[in-house]
C-alpha positions as a printed Julia matrix, in Angstrom:
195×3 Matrix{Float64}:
   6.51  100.0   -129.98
   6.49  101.56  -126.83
   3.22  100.16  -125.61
   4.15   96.49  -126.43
   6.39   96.46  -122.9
   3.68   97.2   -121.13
   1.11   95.27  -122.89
   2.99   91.97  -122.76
   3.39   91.76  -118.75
  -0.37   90.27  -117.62
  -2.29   91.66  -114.99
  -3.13   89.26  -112.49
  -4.62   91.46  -109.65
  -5.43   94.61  -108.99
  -5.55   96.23  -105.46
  -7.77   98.53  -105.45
  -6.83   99.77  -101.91
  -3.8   101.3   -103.45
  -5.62  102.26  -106.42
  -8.89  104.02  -108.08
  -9.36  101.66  -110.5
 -12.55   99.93  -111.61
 -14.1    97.58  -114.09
 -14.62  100.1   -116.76
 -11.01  100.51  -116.38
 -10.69   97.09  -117.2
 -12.34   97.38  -120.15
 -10.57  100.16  -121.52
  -7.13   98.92  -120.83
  -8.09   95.91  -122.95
  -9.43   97.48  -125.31
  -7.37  100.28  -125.81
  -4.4    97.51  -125.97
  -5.95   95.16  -128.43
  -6.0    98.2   -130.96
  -2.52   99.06  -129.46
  -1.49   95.21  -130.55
  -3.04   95.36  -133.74
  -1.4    98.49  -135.17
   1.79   96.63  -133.79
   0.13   93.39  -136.19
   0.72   90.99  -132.79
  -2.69   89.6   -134.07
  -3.12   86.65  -131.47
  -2.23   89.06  -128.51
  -4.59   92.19  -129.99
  -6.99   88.22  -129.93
  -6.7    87.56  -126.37
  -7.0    91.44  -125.22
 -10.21   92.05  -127.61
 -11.66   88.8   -125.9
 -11.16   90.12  -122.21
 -13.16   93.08  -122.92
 -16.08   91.3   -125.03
 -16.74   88.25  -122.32
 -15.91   90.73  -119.43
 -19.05   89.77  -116.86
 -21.87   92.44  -116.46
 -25.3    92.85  -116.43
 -25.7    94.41  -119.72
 -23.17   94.69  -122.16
 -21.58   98.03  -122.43
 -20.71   99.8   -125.68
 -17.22   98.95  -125.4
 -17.99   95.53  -125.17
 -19.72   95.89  -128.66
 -16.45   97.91  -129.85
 -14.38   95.26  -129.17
 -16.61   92.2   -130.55
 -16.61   94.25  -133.57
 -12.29   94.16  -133.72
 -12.58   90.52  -132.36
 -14.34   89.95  -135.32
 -11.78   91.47  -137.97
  -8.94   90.2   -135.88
  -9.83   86.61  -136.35
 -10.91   87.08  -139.99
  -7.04   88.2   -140.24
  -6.48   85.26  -138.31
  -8.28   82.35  -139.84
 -10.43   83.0   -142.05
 -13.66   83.56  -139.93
 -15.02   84.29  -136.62
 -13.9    81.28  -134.83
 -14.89   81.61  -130.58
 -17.85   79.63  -130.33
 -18.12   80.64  -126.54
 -18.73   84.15  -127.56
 -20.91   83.06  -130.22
 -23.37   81.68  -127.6
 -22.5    84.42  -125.75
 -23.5    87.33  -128.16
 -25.97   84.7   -130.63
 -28.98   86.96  -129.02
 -27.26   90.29  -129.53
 -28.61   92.33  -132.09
 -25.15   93.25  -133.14
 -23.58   89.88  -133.32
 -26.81   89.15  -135.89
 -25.85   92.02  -137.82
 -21.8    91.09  -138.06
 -22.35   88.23  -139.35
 -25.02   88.93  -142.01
 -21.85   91.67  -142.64
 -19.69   89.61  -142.59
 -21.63   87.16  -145.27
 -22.6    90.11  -147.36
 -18.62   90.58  -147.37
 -17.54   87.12  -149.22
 -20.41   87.36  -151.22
 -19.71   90.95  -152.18
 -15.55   90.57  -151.89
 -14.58   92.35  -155.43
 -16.97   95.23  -154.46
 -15.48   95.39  -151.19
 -12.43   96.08  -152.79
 -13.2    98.45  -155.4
 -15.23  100.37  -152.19
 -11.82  100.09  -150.32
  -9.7   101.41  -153.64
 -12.36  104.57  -153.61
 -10.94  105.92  -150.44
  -8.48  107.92  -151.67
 -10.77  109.61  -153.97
 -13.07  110.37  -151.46
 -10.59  112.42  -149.45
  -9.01  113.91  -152.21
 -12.87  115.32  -152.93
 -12.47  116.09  -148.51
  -9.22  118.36  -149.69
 -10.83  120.09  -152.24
 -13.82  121.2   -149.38
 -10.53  122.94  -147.52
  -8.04  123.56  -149.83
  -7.71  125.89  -153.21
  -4.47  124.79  -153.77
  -1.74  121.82  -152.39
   1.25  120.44  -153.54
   0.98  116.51  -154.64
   3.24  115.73  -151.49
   0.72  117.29  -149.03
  -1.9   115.78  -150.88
  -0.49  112.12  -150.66
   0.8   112.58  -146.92
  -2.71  113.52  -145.92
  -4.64  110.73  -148.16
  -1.86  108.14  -146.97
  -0.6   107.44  -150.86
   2.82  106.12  -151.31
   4.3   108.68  -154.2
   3.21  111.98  -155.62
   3.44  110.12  -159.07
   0.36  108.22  -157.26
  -1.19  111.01  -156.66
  -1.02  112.54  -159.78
  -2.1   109.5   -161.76
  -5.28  109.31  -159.29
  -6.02  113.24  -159.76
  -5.3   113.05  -163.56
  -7.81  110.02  -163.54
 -10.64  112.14  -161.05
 -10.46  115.13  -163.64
 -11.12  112.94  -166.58
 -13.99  111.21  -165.41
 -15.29  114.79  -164.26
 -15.6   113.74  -160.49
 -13.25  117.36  -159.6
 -12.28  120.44  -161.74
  -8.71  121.0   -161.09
  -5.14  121.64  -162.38
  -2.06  120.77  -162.04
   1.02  123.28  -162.27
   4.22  122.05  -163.35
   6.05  122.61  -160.14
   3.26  119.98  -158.75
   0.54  122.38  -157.18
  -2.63  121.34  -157.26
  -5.57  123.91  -157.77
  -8.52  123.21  -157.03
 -12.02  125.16  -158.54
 -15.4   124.29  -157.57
 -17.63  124.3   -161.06
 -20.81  124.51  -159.05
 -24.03  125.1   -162.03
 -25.53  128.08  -161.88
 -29.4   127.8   -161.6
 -31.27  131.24  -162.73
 -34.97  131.61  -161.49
 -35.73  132.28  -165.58
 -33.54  128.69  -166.29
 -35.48  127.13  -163.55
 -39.45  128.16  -164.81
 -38.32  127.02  -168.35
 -37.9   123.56  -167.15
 -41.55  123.74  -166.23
């Protein structure tokens, strides 16, 4: 929240006599508050900044640029629907990335559930992160540092991970989790057997 102050007064010059400020600059601040706005969920603001940096003039377009037409792009999918600027369209239509968002984006409605069971994965892929650290944590650590809600959450999703064999692990009744790595065991007399 404390950005937003800042963020909301526009910038309508810049002296750069009294300043060392230059057009990368730009770009960052822009940038920088567009993801700033977004967190916040001011979606048409986090908009207007994430269009600043992408039709920014240059000569080529820098990486930023390409950084923000990416968050553009989610920001108006949150918005309407679908990427809606045709100006930018015509702007980026002969950048390879542009191409490439929106054959993602495509592949995205066409692929939505899967989309969504990839998205409901996450957690399990950092609780299988944890396990690459940690020998033991307590279900509160472990949903504070995969961003679950409750340590009945967590529980249910470690519970579900050990049944389906995708972790060895335990869980104590005090709520500590420990972890053991069942890696196979591969003897050279094993391996010339399989010949």
């Amino acid at each position: 929240m404390a950005a937003l102050p800042i963020l909301t007064v526009p910038i309508l010059n810049v002296n750069t006599n009294l300043s060392d400020l230059h057009y990368n600059n730009n770009l960052l601040y822009h940038y920088a508050g567009g993801i700033a706005l977004g967190v916040l969920k001011h979606w048409r603001e986090a908009e207007e900044f994430f269009k600043i940096v992408v039709s920014a003039p240059a000569q080529a377009a820098a990486a930023i640029q390409f950084e923000a037409l990416k968050k553009l792009t989610l920001v108006q999918l949150i918005l309407y629907g679908k990427y809606t600027d045709s100006v930018l369209i015509k702007l980026m239509k002969n950048c390879p990335y542009f191409n490439f968002s929106k054959l993602y984006l495509r592949t995205i409605r066409e692929n939505w559930g899967l989309v969504q069971q990839t998205i409901a994965k996450a957690p399990q892929w950092l609780i299988k992160k944890l396990i690459l650290t940690y020998l033991t944590l307590g279900l509160g650590n472990i949903a504070s540092l995969i961003g679950v809600a409750t340590k009945d959450e967590v529980q249910a999703l470690i519970l579900d991970m050990i049944e389906s064999d995708e972790i060895t692990a335990s869980i104590s009744v005090d709520g500590t989790v420990t972890f053991s790595n069942s890696v196979a065991q591969f003897l050279k007399a094993n391996v010339d057997n399989l010949h």
